[in-house]
């Protein structure tokens, strides 16, 4: 019997430790099991923290698209296991973290389940999710609107900066970080 695969969009972020290395190895961990196949990886962007405690280090963010035969709940549990592998600590809501992995969409599934609401309930207003997603899937829509349009309207759009991958530790680039789009 052939498994049925569903396309999912995952958003990754990190603002503690070796952020870029964490994101790279997290992508590898996410697609390690044969039940998850990598379709596309966005460029990494740097953004200010949205919500949570003030004065957090900047985040590196990216989006990946995958196809999976895991159920939505199994995919969420897999994402949380990858977060845990990278020493994710949940002390403060939206606080600093080594790794955050969110399931943004799972096919066309809509769910109001409080454990896994789909599409992600805040994604349509977060440029740090929408902008990198638009770079790998320009025709994608969320709630019937093109994600590039949603990204441009998001409050955090002006805080997006490209990241070149050099000199990264604890959200403080030590060399080579690009600060303007």
PDB file of C-alpha atoms in Angstrom:
ATOM      1  CA  UNK A   1       0.000   0.000   0.000  1.00  0.00           C
ATOM      2  CA  UNK A   2       1.317   3.452  -0.914  1.00  0.00           C
ATOM      3  CA  UNK A   3       1.208   6.158   1.716  1.00  0.00           C
ATOM      4  CA  UNK A   4      -0.622   9.380   0.900  1.00  0.00           C
ATOM      5  CA  UNK A   5       1.592  12.446   1.282  1.00  0.00           C
ATOM      6  CA  UNK A   6       0.275  15.912   2.148  1.00  0.00           C
ATOM      7  CA  UNK A   7       2.131  19.187   1.629  1.00  0.00           C
ATOM      8  CA  UNK A   8       2.856  21.123   4.817  1.00  0.00           C
ATOM      9  CA  UNK A   9       4.500  24.470   5.516  1.00  0.00           C
ATOM     10  CA  UNK A  10       6.778  24.704   8.564  1.00  0.00           C
ATOM     11  CA  UNK A  11       8.243  27.910   9.998  1.00  0.00           C
ATOM     12  CA  UNK A  12      11.491  27.773  11.961  1.00  0.00           C
ATOM     13  CA  UNK A  13      13.030  30.424  14.183  1.00  0.00           C
ATOM     14  CA  UNK A  14      15.952  30.748  16.585  1.00  0.00           C
ATOM     15  CA  UNK A  15      17.290  33.604  18.704  1.00  0.00           C
ATOM     16  CA  UNK A  16      19.656  31.834  21.105  1.00  0.00           C
ATOM     17  CA  UNK A  17      22.987  30.140  20.522  1.00  0.00           C
ATOM     18  CA  UNK A  18      24.377  29.390  17.079  1.00  0.00           C
ATOM     19  CA  UNK A  19      21.117  30.332  15.392  1.00  0.00           C
ATOM     20  CA  UNK A  20      22.089  29.589  11.784  1.00  0.00           C
ATOM     21  CA  UNK A  21      23.643  26.216  12.643  1.00  0.00           C
ATOM     22  CA  UNK A  22      20.569  25.337  14.691  1.00  0.00           C
ATOM     23  CA  UNK A  23      18.247  26.096  11.778  1.00  0.00           C
ATOM     24  CA  UNK A  24      20.366  24.081   9.349  1.00  0.00           C
ATOM     25  CA  UNK A  25      20.534  21.013  11.554  1.00  0.00           C
ATOM     26  CA  UNK A  26      16.846  21.347  12.478  1.00  0.00           C
ATOM     27  CA  UNK A  27      15.881  21.151   8.786  1.00  0.00           C
ATOM     28  CA  UNK A  28      17.948  17.963   8.481  1.00  0.00           C
ATOM     29  CA  UNK A  29      16.295  16.554  11.616  1.00  0.00           C
ATOM     30  CA  UNK A  30      12.803  17.437  10.368  1.00  0.00           C
ATOM     31  CA  UNK A  31      13.278  15.540   7.113  1.00  0.00           C
ATOM     32  CA  UNK A  32      15.276  12.659   8.591  1.00  0.00           C
ATOM     33  CA  UNK A  33      12.393  10.196   8.844  1.00  0.00           C
ATOM     34  CA  UNK A  34      11.153   8.802   5.506  1.00  0.00           C
ATOM     35  CA  UNK A  35       7.654  10.051   6.390  1.00  0.00           C
ATOM     36  CA  UNK A  36       8.796  13.648   5.764  1.00  0.00           C
ATOM     37  CA  UNK A  37      10.196  14.728   2.392  1.00  0.00           C
ATOM     38  CA  UNK A  38      11.771  18.141   1.819  1.00  0.00           C
ATOM     39  CA  UNK A  39      10.288  20.182  -1.034  1.00  0.00           C
ATOM     40  CA  UNK A  40      11.844  23.651  -0.575  1.00  0.00           C
ATOM     41  CA  UNK A  41      13.927  25.720   1.859  1.00  0.00           C
ATOM     42  CA  UNK A  42      13.678  29.507   2.057  1.00  0.00           C
ATOM     43  CA  UNK A  43      16.586  31.858   2.577  1.00  0.00           C
ATOM     44  CA  UNK A  44      17.243  32.791   6.203  1.00  0.00           C
ATOM     45  CA  UNK A  45      16.113  36.236   7.313  1.00  0.00           C
ATOM     46  CA  UNK A  46      16.825  38.190  10.487  1.00  0.00           C
ATOM     47  CA  UNK A  47      14.012  39.871  12.399  1.00  0.00           C
ATOM     48  CA  UNK A  48      13.243  41.538  15.692  1.00  0.00           C
ATOM     49  CA  UNK A  49      11.358  39.415  18.219  1.00  0.00           C
ATOM     50  CA  UNK A  50       7.578  39.765  17.933  1.00  0.00           C
ATOM     51  CA  UNK A  51       5.788  39.670  21.285  1.00  0.00           C
ATOM     52  CA  UNK A  52       7.253  38.252  24.452  1.00  0.00           C
ATOM     53  CA  UNK A  53       9.701  39.913  26.805  1.00  0.00           C
ATOM     54  CA  UNK A  54      11.471  43.093  25.657  1.00  0.00           C
ATOM     55  CA  UNK A  55      15.157  43.223  24.683  1.00  0.00           C
ATOM     56  CA  UNK A  56      15.322  39.734  23.201  1.00  0.00           C
ATOM     57  CA  UNK A  57      18.068  38.938  20.705  1.00  0.00           C
ATOM     58  CA  UNK A  58      17.047  39.065  17.041  1.00  0.00           C
ATOM     59  CA  UNK A  59      15.623  35.937  15.441  1.00  0.00           C
ATOM     60  CA  UNK A  60      16.756  34.084  12.399  1.00  0.00           C
ATOM     61  CA  UNK A  61      13.701  32.746  10.587  1.00  0.00           C
ATOM     62  CA  UNK A  62      13.059  30.501   7.628  1.00  0.00           C
ATOM     63  CA  UNK A  63      10.283  28.425   6.093  1.00  0.00           C
ATOM     64  CA  UNK A  64      10.403  24.948   4.620  1.00  0.00           C
ATOM     65  CA  UNK A  65       7.796  23.113   2.629  1.00  0.00           C
ATOM     66  CA  UNK A  66       7.594  19.370   3.061  1.00  0.00           C
ATOM     67  CA  UNK A  67       5.337  16.536   2.098  1.00  0.00           C
ATOM     68  CA  UNK A  68       4.458  14.040   4.775  1.00  0.00           C
ATOM     69  CA  UNK A  69       2.394  10.939   5.362  1.00  0.00           C
ATOM     70  CA  UNK A  70       2.273  11.764   9.091  1.00  0.00           C
ATOM     71  CA  UNK A  71      -1.044  12.963  10.465  1.00  0.00           C
ATOM     72  CA  UNK A  72      -1.165  16.636  11.486  1.00  0.00           C
ATOM     73  CA  UNK A  73      -0.812  15.662  15.159  1.00  0.00           C
ATOM     74  CA  UNK A  74       2.102  13.311  14.398  1.00  0.00           C
ATOM     75  CA  UNK A  75       3.811  16.096  12.441  1.00  0.00           C
ATOM     76  CA  UNK A  76       3.352  18.486  15.375  1.00  0.00           C
ATOM     77  CA  UNK A  77       4.809  15.915  17.775  1.00  0.00           C
ATOM     78  CA  UNK A  78       7.739  15.365  15.398  1.00  0.00           C
ATOM     79  CA  UNK A  79       8.376  19.140  15.226  1.00  0.00           C
ATOM     80  CA  UNK A  80       8.297  19.347  19.037  1.00  0.00           C
ATOM     81  CA  UNK A  81      10.739  16.424  19.300  1.00  0.00           C
ATOM     82  CA  UNK A  82      13.122  18.303  16.981  1.00  0.00           C
ATOM     83  CA  UNK A  83      12.730  21.432  19.147  1.00  0.00           C
ATOM     84  CA  UNK A  84      13.543  19.354  22.235  1.00  0.00           C
ATOM     85  CA  UNK A  85      16.597  17.851  20.544  1.00  0.00           C
ATOM     86  CA  UNK A  86      17.845  21.423  20.119  1.00  0.00           C
ATOM     87  CA  UNK A  87      17.283  22.205  23.824  1.00  0.00           C
ATOM     88  CA  UNK A  88      14.073  24.208  23.452  1.00  0.00           C
ATOM     89  CA  UNK A  89      12.912  25.501  26.843  1.00  0.00           C
ATOM     90  CA  UNK A  90       9.368  26.770  27.372  1.00  0.00           C
ATOM     91  CA  UNK A  91       9.609  29.104  30.368  1.00  0.00           C
ATOM     92  CA  UNK A  92       8.125  32.348  29.025  1.00  0.00           C
ATOM     93  CA  UNK A  93       5.521  32.632  26.267  1.00  0.00           C
ATOM     94  CA  UNK A  94       7.211  33.980  23.129  1.00  0.00           C
ATOM     95  CA  UNK A  95      10.467  34.194  25.062  1.00  0.00           C
ATOM     96  CA  UNK A  96      13.974  33.604  23.712  1.00  0.00           C
ATOM     97  CA  UNK A  97      14.530  30.105  22.353  1.00  0.00           C
ATOM     98  CA  UNK A  98      17.081  27.944  20.653  1.00  0.00           C
ATOM     99  CA  UNK A  99      14.470  26.642  18.209  1.00  0.00           C
ATOM    100  CA  UNK A 100      10.828  27.162  17.397  1.00  0.00           C
ATOM    101  CA  UNK A 101       9.091  25.045  14.746  1.00  0.00           C
ATOM    102  CA  UNK A 102       5.477  25.852  13.849  1.00  0.00           C
ATOM    103  CA  UNK A 103       3.157  23.947  11.545  1.00  0.00           C
ATOM    104  CA  UNK A 104       1.689  26.749   9.427  1.00  0.00           C
ATOM    105  CA  UNK A 105      -0.432  24.708   7.015  1.00  0.00           C
ATOM    106  CA  UNK A 106      -1.166  21.044   6.429  1.00  0.00           C
ATOM    107  CA  UNK A 107      -2.650  20.698   2.970  1.00  0.00           C
ATOM    108  CA  UNK A 108      -5.985  22.500   2.898  1.00  0.00           C
ATOM    109  CA  UNK A 109      -6.925  21.277   6.374  1.00  0.00           C
ATOM    110  CA  UNK A 110      -8.741  23.721   8.621  1.00  0.00           C
ATOM    111  CA  UNK A 111      -8.842  22.901  12.310  1.00  0.00           C
ATOM    112  CA  UNK A 112      -9.833  24.771  15.456  1.00  0.00           C
ATOM    113  CA  UNK A 113      -8.199  22.176  17.701  1.00  0.00           C
ATOM    114  CA  UNK A 114      -6.499  24.149  20.521  1.00  0.00           C
ATOM    115  CA  UNK A 115      -3.460  21.833  20.341  1.00  0.00           C
ATOM    116  CA  UNK A 116      -2.978  22.368  16.585  1.00  0.00           C
ATOM    117  CA  UNK A 117      -5.012  25.130  14.957  1.00  0.00           C
ATOM    118  CA  UNK A 118      -4.654  25.138  11.171  1.00  0.00           C
ATOM    119  CA  UNK A 119      -3.765  27.237   9.380  1.00  0.00           C
ATOM    120  CA  UNK A 120      -1.587  28.672  12.169  1.00  0.00           C
ATOM    121  CA  UNK A 121      -3.781  31.339  13.809  1.00  0.00           C
ATOM    122  CA  UNK A 122      -1.188  34.155  13.723  1.00  0.00           C
ATOM    123  CA  UNK A 123       0.671  33.337  10.492  1.00  0.00           C
ATOM    124  CA  UNK A 124      -1.361  35.708   8.297  1.00  0.00           C
ATOM    125  CA  UNK A 125      -0.011  38.684  10.270  1.00  0.00           C
ATOM    126  CA  UNK A 126       3.637  37.661  10.572  1.00  0.00           C
ATOM    127  CA  UNK A 127       6.006  38.810   7.871  1.00  0.00           C
ATOM    128  CA  UNK A 128       8.762  36.664   9.367  1.00  0.00           C
ATOM    129  CA  UNK A 129       6.728  33.649   8.225  1.00  0.00           C
ATOM    130  CA  UNK A 130       5.060  35.042   5.109  1.00  0.00           C
ATOM    131  CA  UNK A 131       8.053  36.716   3.453  1.00  0.00           C
ATOM    132  CA  UNK A 132      10.407  33.695   3.410  1.00  0.00           C
ATOM    133  CA  UNK A 133       7.469  31.478   2.432  1.00  0.00           C
ATOM    134  CA  UNK A 134       6.738  33.785  -0.516  1.00  0.00           C
ATOM    135  CA  UNK A 135      10.323  33.369  -1.717  1.00  0.00           C
ATOM    136  CA  UNK A 136       9.887  29.611  -2.182  1.00  0.00           C
ATOM    137  CA  UNK A 137       6.214  29.562  -3.196  1.00  0.00           C
ATOM    138  CA  UNK A 138       5.265  32.949  -4.716  1.00  0.00           C
ATOM    139  CA  UNK A 139       1.778  31.788  -5.733  1.00  0.00           C
ATOM    140  CA  UNK A 140       0.875  30.497  -2.262  1.00  0.00           C
ATOM    141  CA  UNK A 141      -2.213  31.823  -0.541  1.00  0.00           C
ATOM    142  CA  UNK A 142      -3.361  31.831   3.040  1.00  0.00           C
ATOM    143  CA  UNK A 143      -7.008  32.356   3.902  1.00  0.00           C
ATOM    144  CA  UNK A 144      -7.618  33.226   0.247  1.00  0.00           C
ATOM    145  CA  UNK A 145      -4.962  35.972   0.017  1.00  0.00           C
ATOM    146  CA  UNK A 146      -1.551  35.844  -1.625  1.00  0.00           C
ATOM    147  CA  UNK A 147       1.103  35.502   1.082  1.00  0.00           C
ATOM    148  CA  UNK A 148       3.319  38.221  -0.442  1.00  0.00           C
ATOM    149  CA  UNK A 149       0.459  40.727  -0.054  1.00  0.00           C
ATOM    150  CA  UNK A 150      -0.129  39.598   3.536  1.00  0.00           C
ATOM    151  CA  UNK A 151       3.614  39.911   4.254  1.00  0.00           C
ATOM    152  CA  UNK A 152       3.761  43.495   2.976  1.00  0.00           C
ATOM    153  CA  UNK A 153       0.824  44.437   5.231  1.00  0.00           C
ATOM    154  CA  UNK A 154       2.227  42.780   8.369  1.00  0.00           C
ATOM    155  CA  UNK A 155       3.402  45.086  11.160  1.00  0.00           C
ATOM    156  CA  UNK A 156       6.826  43.411  11.329  1.00  0.00           C
ATOM    157  CA  UNK A 157       7.568  43.688   7.579  1.00  0.00           C
ATOM    158  CA  UNK A 158       9.913  46.642   8.104  1.00  0.00           C
ATOM    159  CA  UNK A 159      12.013  44.627  10.566  1.00  0.00           C
ATOM    160  CA  UNK A 160      13.036  41.966   8.022  1.00  0.00           C
ATOM    161  CA  UNK A 161      16.690  41.892   7.001  1.00  0.00           C
ATOM    162  CA  UNK A 162      18.560  39.339   4.900  1.00  0.00           C
ATOM    163  CA  UNK A 163      21.153  37.265   6.729  1.00  0.00           C
ATOM    164  CA  UNK A 164      24.384  36.139   5.111  1.00  0.00           C
ATOM    165  CA  UNK A 165      25.272  33.457   7.651  1.00  0.00           C
ATOM    166  CA  UNK A 166      28.507  34.885   9.002  1.00  0.00           C
ATOM    167  CA  UNK A 167      29.471  35.446  12.631  1.00  0.00           C
ATOM    168  CA  UNK A 168      26.333  34.362  14.397  1.00  0.00           C
ATOM    169  CA  UNK A 169      25.878  33.832  18.134  1.00  0.00           C
ATOM    170  CA  UNK A 170      22.972  34.618  20.480  1.00  0.00           C
ATOM    171  CA  UNK A 171      21.255  36.936  18.058  1.00  0.00           C
ATOM    172  CA  UNK A 172      24.248  39.242  17.894  1.00  0.00           C
ATOM    173  CA  UNK A 173      26.067  39.062  14.570  1.00  0.00           C
ATOM    174  CA  UNK A 174      29.808  39.322  15.028  1.00  0.00           C
ATOM    175  CA  UNK A 175      30.661  39.892  11.376  1.00  0.00           C
ATOM    176  CA  UNK A 176      29.103  40.097   7.973  1.00  0.00           C
ATOM    177  CA  UNK A 177      25.420  40.391   8.853  1.00  0.00           C
ATOM    178  CA  UNK A 178      23.445  42.445   6.371  1.00  0.00           C
ATOM    179  CA  UNK A 179      21.248  44.977   8.132  1.00  0.00           C
ATOM    180  CA  UNK A 180      19.117  46.386   5.308  1.00  0.00           C
ATOM    181  CA  UNK A 181      16.992  44.850   2.576  1.00  0.00           C
TER     182      UNK A 181
END
